Coordinates of C-alpha atoms in Angstrom, one line a residue:
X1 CA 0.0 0.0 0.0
X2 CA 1.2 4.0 -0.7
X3 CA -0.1 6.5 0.6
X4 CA 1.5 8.9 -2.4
X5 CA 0.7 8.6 -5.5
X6 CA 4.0 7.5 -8.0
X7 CA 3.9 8.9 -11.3
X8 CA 6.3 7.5 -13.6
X9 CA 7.0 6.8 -16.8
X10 CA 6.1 3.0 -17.9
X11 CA 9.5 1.4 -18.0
X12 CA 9.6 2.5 -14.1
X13 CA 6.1 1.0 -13.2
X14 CA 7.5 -2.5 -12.0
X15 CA 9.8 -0.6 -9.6
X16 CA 6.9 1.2 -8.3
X17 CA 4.6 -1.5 -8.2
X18 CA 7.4 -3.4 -6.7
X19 CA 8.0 -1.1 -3.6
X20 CA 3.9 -0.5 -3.0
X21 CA 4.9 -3.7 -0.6
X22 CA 6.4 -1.3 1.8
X23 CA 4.6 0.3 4.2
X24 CA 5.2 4.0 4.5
X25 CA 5.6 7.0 1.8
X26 CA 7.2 6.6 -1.5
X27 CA 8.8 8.3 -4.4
X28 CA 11.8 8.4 -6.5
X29 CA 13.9 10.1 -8.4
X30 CA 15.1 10.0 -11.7
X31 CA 18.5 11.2 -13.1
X32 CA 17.0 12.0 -16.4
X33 CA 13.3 13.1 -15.3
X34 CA 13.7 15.0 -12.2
X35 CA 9.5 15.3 -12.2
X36 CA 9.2 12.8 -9.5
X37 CA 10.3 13.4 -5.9
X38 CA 13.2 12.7 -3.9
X39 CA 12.4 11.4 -0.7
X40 CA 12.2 7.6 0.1
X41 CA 11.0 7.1 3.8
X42 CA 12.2 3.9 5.6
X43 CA 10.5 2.6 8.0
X44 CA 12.1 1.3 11.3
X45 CA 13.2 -2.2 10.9
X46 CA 11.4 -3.5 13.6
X47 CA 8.2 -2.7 11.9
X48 CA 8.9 -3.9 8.5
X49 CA 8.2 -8.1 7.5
X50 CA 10.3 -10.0 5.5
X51 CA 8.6 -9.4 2.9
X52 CA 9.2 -6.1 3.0
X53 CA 12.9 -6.1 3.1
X54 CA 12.5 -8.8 -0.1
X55 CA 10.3 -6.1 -1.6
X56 CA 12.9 -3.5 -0.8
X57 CA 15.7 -5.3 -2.5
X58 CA 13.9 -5.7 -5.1
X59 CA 13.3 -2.2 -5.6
X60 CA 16.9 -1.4 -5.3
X61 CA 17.9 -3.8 -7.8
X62 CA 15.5 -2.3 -10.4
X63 CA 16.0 1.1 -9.3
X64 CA 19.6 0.6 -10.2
X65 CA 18.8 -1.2 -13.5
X66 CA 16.7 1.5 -14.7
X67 CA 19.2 4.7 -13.8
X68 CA 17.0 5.6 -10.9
X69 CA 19.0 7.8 -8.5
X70 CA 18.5 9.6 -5.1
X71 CA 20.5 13.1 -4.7
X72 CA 19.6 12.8 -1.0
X73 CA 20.8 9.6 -0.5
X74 CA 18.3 7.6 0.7
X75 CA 18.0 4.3 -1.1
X76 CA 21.6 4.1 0.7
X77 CA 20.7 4.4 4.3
X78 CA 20.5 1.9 6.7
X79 CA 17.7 -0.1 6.5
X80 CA 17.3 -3.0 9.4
X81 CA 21.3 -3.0 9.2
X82 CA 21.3 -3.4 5.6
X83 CA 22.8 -1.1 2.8
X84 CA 22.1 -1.3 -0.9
X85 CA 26.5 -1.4 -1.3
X86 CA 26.8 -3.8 1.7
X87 CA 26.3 -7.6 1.5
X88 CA 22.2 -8.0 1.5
X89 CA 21.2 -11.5 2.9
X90 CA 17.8 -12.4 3.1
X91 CA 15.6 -15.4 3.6
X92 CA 11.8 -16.2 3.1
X93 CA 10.5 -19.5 4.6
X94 CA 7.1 -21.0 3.2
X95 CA 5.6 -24.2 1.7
X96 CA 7.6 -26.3 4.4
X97 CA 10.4 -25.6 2.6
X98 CA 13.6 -23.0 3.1
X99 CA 14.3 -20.7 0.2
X100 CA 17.7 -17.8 0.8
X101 CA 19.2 -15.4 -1.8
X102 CA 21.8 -13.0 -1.6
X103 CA 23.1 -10.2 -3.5
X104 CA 26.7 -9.5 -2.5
X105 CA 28.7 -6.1 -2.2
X106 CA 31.9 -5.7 -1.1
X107 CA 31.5 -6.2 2.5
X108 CA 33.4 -9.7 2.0
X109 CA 36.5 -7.8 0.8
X110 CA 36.6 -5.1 2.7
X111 CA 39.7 -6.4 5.7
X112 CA 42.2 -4.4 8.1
X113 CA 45.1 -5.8 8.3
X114 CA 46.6 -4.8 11.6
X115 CA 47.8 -5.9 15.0
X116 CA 46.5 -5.5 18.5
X117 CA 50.0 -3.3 19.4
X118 CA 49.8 -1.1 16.5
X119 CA 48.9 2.6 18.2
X120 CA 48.2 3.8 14.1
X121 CA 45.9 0.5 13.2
X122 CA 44.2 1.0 16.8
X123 CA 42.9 4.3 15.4
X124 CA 41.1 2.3 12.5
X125 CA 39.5 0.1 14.8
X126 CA 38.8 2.9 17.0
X127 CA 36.5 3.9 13.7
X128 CA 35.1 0.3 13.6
X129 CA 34.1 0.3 17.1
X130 CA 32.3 3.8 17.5
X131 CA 30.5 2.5 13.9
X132 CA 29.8 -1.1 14.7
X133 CA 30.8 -2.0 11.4
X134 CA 32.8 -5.0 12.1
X135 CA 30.4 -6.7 10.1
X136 CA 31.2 -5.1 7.2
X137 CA 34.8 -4.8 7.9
X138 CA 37.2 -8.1 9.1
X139 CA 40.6 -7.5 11.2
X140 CA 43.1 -9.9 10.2
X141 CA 46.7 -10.1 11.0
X142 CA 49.1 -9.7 8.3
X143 CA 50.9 -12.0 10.0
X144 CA 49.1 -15.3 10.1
X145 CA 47.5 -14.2 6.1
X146 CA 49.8 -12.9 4.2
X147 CA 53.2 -14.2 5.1
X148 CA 53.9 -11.1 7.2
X149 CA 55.0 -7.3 6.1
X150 CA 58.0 -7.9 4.0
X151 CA 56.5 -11.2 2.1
X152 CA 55.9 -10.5 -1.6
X153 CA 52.0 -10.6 -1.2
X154 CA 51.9 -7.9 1.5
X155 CA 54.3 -5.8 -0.7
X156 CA 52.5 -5.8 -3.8
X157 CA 49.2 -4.4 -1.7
X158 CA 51.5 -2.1 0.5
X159 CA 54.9 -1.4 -1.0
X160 CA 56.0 0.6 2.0
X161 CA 55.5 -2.6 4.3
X162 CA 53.9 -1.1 7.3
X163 CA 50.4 -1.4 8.4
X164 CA 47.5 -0.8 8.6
X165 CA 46.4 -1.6 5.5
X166 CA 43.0 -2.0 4.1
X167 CA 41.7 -4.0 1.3
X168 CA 38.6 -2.5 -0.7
X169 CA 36.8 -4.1 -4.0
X170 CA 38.4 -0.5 -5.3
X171 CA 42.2 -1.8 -3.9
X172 CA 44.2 -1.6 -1.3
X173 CA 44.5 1.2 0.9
X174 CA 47.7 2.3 3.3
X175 CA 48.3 5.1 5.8
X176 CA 46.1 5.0 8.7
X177 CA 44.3 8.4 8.4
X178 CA 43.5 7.9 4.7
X179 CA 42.0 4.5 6.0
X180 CA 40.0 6.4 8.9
X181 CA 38.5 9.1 6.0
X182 CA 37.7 6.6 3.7
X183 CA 35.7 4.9 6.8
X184 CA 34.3 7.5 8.2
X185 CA 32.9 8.4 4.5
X186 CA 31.4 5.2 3.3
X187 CA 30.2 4.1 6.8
X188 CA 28.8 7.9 7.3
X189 CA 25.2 6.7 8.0
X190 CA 26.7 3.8 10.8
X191 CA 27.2 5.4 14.3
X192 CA 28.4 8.9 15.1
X193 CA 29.8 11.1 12.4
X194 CA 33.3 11.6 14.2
X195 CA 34.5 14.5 12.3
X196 CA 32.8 17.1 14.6
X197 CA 29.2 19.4 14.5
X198 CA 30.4 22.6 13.7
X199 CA 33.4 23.9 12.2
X200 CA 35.2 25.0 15.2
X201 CA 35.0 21.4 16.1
X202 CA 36.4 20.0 13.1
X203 CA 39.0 22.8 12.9
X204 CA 40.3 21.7 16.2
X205 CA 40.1 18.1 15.4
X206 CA 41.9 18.4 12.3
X207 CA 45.0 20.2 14.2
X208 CA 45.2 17.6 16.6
X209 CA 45.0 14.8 13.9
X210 CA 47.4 16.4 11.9
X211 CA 50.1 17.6 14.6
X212 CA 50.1 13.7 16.4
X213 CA 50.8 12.5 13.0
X214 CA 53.6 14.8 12.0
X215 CA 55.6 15.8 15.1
X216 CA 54.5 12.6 17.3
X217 CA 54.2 9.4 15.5
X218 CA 57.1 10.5 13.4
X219 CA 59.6 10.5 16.9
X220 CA 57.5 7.8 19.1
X221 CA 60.1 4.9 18.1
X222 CA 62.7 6.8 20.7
X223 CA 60.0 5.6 23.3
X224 CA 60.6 1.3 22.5
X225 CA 62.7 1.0 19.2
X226 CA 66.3 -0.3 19.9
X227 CA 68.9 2.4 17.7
X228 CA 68.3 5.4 16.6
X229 CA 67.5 7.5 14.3
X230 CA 64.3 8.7 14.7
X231 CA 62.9 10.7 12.4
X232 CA 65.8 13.9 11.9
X233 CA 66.8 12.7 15.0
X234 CA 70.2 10.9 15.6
X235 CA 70.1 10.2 19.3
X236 CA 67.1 8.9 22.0
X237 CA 68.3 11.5 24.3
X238 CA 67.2 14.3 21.3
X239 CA 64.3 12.4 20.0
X240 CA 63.0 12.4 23.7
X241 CA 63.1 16.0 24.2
X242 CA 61.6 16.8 20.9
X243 CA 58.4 14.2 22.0
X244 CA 58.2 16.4 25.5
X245 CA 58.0 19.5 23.6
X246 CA 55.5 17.9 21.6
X247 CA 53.0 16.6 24.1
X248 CA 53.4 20.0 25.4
X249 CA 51.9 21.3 21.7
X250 CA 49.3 19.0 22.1
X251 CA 48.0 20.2 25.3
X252 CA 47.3 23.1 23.9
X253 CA 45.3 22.2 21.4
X254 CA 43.1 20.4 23.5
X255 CA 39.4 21.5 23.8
X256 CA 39.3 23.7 27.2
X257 CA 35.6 21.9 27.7
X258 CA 35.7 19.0 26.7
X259 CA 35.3 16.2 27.6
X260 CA 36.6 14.9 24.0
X261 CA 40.1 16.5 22.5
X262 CA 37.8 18.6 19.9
X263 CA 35.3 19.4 22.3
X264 CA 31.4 17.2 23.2
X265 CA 31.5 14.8 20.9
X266 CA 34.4 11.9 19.8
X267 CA 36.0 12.6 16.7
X268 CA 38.7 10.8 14.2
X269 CA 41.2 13.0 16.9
X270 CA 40.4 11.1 19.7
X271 CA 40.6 7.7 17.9
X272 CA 44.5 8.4 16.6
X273 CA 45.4 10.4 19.7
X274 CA 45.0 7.7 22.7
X275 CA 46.5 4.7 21.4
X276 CA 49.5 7.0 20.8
X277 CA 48.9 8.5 24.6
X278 CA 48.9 4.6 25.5
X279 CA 52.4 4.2 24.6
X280 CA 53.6 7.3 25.9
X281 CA 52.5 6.5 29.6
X282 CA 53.6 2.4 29.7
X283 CA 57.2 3.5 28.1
X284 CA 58.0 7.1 29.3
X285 CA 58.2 5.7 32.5
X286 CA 60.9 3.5 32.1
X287 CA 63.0 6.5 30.9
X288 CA 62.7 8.1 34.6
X289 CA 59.6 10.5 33.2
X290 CA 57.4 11.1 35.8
X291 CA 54.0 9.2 35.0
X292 CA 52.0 12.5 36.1
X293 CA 53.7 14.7 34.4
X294 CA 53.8 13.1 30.9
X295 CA 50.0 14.5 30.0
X296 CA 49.1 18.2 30.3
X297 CA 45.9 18.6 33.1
X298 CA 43.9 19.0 30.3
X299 CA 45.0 15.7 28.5
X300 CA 45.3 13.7 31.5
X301 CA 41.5 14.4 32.2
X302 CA 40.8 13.0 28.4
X303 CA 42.7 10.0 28.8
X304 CA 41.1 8.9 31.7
X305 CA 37.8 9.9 30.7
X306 CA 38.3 8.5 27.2
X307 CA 39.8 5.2 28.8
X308 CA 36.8 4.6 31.3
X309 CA 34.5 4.2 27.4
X310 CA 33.6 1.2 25.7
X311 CA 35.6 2.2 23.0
X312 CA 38.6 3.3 24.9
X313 CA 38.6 0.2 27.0
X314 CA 38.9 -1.6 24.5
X315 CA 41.5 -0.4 22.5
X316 CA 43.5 0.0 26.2
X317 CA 43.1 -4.0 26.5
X318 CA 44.8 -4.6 23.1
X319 CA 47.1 -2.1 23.0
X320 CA 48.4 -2.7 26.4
X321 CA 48.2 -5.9 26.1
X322 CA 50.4 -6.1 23.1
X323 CA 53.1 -3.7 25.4
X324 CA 53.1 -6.1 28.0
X325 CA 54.1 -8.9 25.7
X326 CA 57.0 -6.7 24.5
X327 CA 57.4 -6.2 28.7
X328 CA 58.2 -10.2 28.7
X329 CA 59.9 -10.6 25.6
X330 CA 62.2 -8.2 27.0
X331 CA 62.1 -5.5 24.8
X332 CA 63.5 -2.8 26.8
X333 CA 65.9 -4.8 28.2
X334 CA 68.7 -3.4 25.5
X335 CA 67.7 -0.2 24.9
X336 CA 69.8 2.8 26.9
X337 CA 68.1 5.3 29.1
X338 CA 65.7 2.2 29.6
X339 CA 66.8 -1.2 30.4
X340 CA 70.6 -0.4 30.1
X341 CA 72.1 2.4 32.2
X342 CA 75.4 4.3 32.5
X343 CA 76.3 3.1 36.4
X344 CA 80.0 4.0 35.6
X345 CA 81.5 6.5 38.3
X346 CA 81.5 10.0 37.7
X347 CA 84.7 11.5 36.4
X348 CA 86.3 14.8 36.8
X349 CA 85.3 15.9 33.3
X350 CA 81.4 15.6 35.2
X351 CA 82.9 18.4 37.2
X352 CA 84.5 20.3 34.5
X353 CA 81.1 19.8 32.9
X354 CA 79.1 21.3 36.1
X355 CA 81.7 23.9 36.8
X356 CA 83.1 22.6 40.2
X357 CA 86.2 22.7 38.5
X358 CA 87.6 25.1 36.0
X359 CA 88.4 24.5 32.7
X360 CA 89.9 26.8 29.8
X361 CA 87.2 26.2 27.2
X362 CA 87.5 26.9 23.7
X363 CA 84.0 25.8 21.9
X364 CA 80.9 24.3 23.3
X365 CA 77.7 23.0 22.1
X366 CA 74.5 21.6 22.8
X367 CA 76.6 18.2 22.7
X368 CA 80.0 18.7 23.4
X369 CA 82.7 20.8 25.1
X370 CA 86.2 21.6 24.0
X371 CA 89.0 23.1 27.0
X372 CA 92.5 23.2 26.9
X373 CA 94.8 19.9 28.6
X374 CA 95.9 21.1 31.8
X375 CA 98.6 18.7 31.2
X376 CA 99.4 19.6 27.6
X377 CA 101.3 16.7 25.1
X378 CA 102.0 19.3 22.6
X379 CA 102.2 23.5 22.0
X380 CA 98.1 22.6 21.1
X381 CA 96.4 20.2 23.2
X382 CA 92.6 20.4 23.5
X383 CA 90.4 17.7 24.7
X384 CA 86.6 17.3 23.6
X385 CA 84.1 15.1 25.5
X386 CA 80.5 14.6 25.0
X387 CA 78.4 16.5 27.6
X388 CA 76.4 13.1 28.0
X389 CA 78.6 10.4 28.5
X390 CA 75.4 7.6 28.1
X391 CA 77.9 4.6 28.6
X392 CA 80.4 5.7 26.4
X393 CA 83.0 5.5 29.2
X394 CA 85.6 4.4 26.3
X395 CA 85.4 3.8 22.9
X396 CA 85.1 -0.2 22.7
X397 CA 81.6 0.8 24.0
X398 CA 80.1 2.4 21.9
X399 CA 77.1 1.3 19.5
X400 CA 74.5 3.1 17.1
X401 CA 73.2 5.3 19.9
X402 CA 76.5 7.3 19.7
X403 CA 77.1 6.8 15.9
X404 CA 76.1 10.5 15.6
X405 CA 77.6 11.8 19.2
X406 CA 81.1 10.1 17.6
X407 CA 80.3 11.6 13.9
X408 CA 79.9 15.1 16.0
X409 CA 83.3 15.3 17.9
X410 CA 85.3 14.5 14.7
X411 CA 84.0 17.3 12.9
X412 CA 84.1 19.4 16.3
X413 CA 87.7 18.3 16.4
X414 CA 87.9 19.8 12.7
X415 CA 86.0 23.0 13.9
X416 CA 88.6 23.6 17.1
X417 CA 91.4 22.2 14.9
X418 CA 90.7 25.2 12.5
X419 CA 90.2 27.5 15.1
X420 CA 93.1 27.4 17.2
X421 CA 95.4 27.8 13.6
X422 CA 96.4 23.9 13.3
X423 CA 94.7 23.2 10.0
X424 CA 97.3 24.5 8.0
X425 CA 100.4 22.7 9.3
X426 CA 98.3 19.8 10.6
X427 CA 97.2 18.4 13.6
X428 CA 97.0 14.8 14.9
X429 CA 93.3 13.4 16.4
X430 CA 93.7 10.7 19.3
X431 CA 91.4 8.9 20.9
X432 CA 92.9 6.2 23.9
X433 CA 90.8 3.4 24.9
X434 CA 91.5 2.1 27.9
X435 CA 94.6 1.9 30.4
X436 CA 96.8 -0.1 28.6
X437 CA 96.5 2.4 25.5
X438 CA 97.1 5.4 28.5
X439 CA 93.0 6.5 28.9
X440 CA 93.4 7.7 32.3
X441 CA 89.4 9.1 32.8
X442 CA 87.0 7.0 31.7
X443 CA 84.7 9.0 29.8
X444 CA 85.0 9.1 26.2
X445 CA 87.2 12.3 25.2
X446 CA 89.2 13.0 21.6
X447 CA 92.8 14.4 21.8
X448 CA 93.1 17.3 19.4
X449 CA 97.4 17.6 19.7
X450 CA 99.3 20.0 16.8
X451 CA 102.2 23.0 17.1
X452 CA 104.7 20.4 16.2
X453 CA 106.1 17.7 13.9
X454 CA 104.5 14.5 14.7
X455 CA 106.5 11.4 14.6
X456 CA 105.3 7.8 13.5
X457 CA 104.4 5.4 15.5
X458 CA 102.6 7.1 18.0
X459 CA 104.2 6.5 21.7

């Protein structure tokens, strides 16, 4: 039954005959004869039959055959958790006998491939979750179904090797916020929106989306990857400061209201900032940062807001969970500043350093000092050590954390070589390691010796 009249031209009367089985108004509208309307109500799924949602599909089916179209986007909407694009089961049971059809979409090959631990795939399921679309979309692990990131499969749908990843009937999609737009548009009718309700929201959202994912998830393998670099970064020590003054940023971009990062409602922000946020407050710790102080006020009270969700709880679980097994696999274990410390005594270059003792210095930087020898092996004799000595107490010790620290004091040694007037008659660079080869303070320092005619072998 209809309770408006359709008018339509006669190739378009089966459609319309077709969807007088549903109860409730109904028009369409044509791309090329814009006379009829545009509205299609849908009634609530609990008050339509089965035959109904047969009737319906049928209507869509001929409605696409025949170029019907609907600018406002009905025939796409939800209907009893079906879509017209999504996989449309139904089943009609009569004569004593069990009849099913199906008309399939791409719901089947629509799959995230991703990991619990991954803080950039957690903001794709964060998606999934607020949508409850895990119907439409499977999480599977690259892992156990495609021979893992590097195996030719995986590389020929993601050359880059990294998840997530997600595979459409269209192809494969990479980068985690191109996966969470492409979800939030063709799931737009599923769940909240997620991008915000006015544009103040969305402004905001957008600035925090975009700063996390260049000036935070860029550094935030100094916080549990083994050698640097990170990023520009050469050291951890660097790379940790950087992701301090960062968090900092982000504070500030926070919503001053709340209760979400972008203000009253969740948005993509939220789901790419806390798995990140997760990370930062099960590693930072074990780098001696304060766990109170790692969040802003503002961001602390999102986290723990956002945590107590359904959502949130459960990307915590698989997150955290997936940093615990690192926990007992001993992941930290190796990594300085972390699981390996510099317990060497201090030296007296710790008190040149701090100024308890006086040194003649002639060039300092943000990593290094230069000072004349008090007991000088040559007309020039300067010594340059590292302001941080981070185990490198002599030279046998050192490893890819210091490959740019050592990289620095040779062309530092270059720098004070040139200054002090060496560079034209030459200069000799020495570095001793250990007592047999005469290092008599053990913490790393280069010998910068000229004035004089060198002889060969060295003493």
């Amino acid at each position: 039954r209809t309770s408006h009249r359709v008018t339509s031209p006669p190739h378009r009367c089966a459609c319309a005959c077709t969807c007088a089985c549903i109860r409730g108004d109904l028009s369409w509208t044509s791309a090329s004869s814009p006379r009829a309307c545009d509205a299609l109500p849908i009634p609530a799924a609990s008050r339509m039959s089965k035959l109904a949602v047969v009737a319906l599909a049928l209507a869509m089916v001929a409605c696409q055959t025949h170029g019907l179209v609907a600018p406002s986007g009905p025939l796409s909407r939800r209907v009893g958790g079906l879509r017209m694009r999504s996989l449309l089961t139904f089943a009609a049971v009569g004569g004593g006998g069990r009849a099913t059809a199906s008309m399939t979409g791409d719901t089947c090959s629509t799959t995230l491939y991703d990991i619990p631990v991954s803080n950039n795939g957690a903001r794709c399921r964060a998606v999934l979750y607020f949508k409850g679309i895990e119907d439409q979309v499977k999480i599977e692990s690259p892992m156990k179904t495609l021979g893992g990131l590097r195996s030719e499969e995986y590389l020929a749908l993601n050359p880059q090797g990294k998840m997530p990843l997600l595979t459409t009937e269209a192809g494969p999609i990479a980068e985690s916020d191109v996966i969470v737009r492409y979800l939030l548009d063709k799931y737009s009718e599923f769940g909240p929106s997620l991008i915000g309700a006015t544009l103040e929201e969305r402004t905001r959202a957008e600035s925090i989306s975009r700063h996390h994912d260049m000036y935070i998830t860029t550094i935030q393998g100094c916080m549990y990857k083994p050698v640097p670099p990170f990023a520009s970064f050469g050291t951890r020590t660097a790379a940790l400061k950087e992701l301090r003054k960062q968090l900092d940023v982000l504070e500030t971009l926070t919503s001053d209201s709340g209760p979400y990062l972008a203000g009253p409602d969740p948005t993509f922000a939220d789901a790419a900032v806390f798995p990140t946020m997760i990370f930062c407050m099960h590693s930072l710790p074990k780098f001696d940062w304060a766990e109170a102080e790692i969040l802003g006020p503002k961001l602390a009270k999102w986290y723990a807001m956002f945590k107590s969700t359904d959502v949130g709880q459960r990307i915590f679980d698989e997150v955290q969970g997936g940093l615990s097994a690192w926990d007992e696999r001993g992941r930290w274990d190796t990594i300085r500043g972390a699981g390996v410390r510099d317990t060497a005594e201090a030296t007296l270059f710790d008190k040149i350093l701090s100024g308890d003792i006086p040194s003649t210095n002639v060039y300092e930087d943000k990593l290094c000092l230069a000072f004349k020898d008090i007991n000088p092996a040559a007309p020039a004799h300067i010594l340059i050590i590292p302001k941080a000595r981070n185990g490198l107490t002599s030279l046998h010790f050192a490893d890819r954390e210091h490959q740019e620290l050592l990289g620095h004091l040779m062309v530092t040694a270059s720098k004070v070589a040139e200054q002090e007037g060496l560079a034209e008659d030459g200069f000799r660079v020495v570095i001793n390691d250990g007592a047999k080869a005469a290092q008599s303070v053990f913490h790393l320092h280069v010998h910068v010796l000229g004035g004089r005619e060198m002889t060969w072998p060295p003493g």
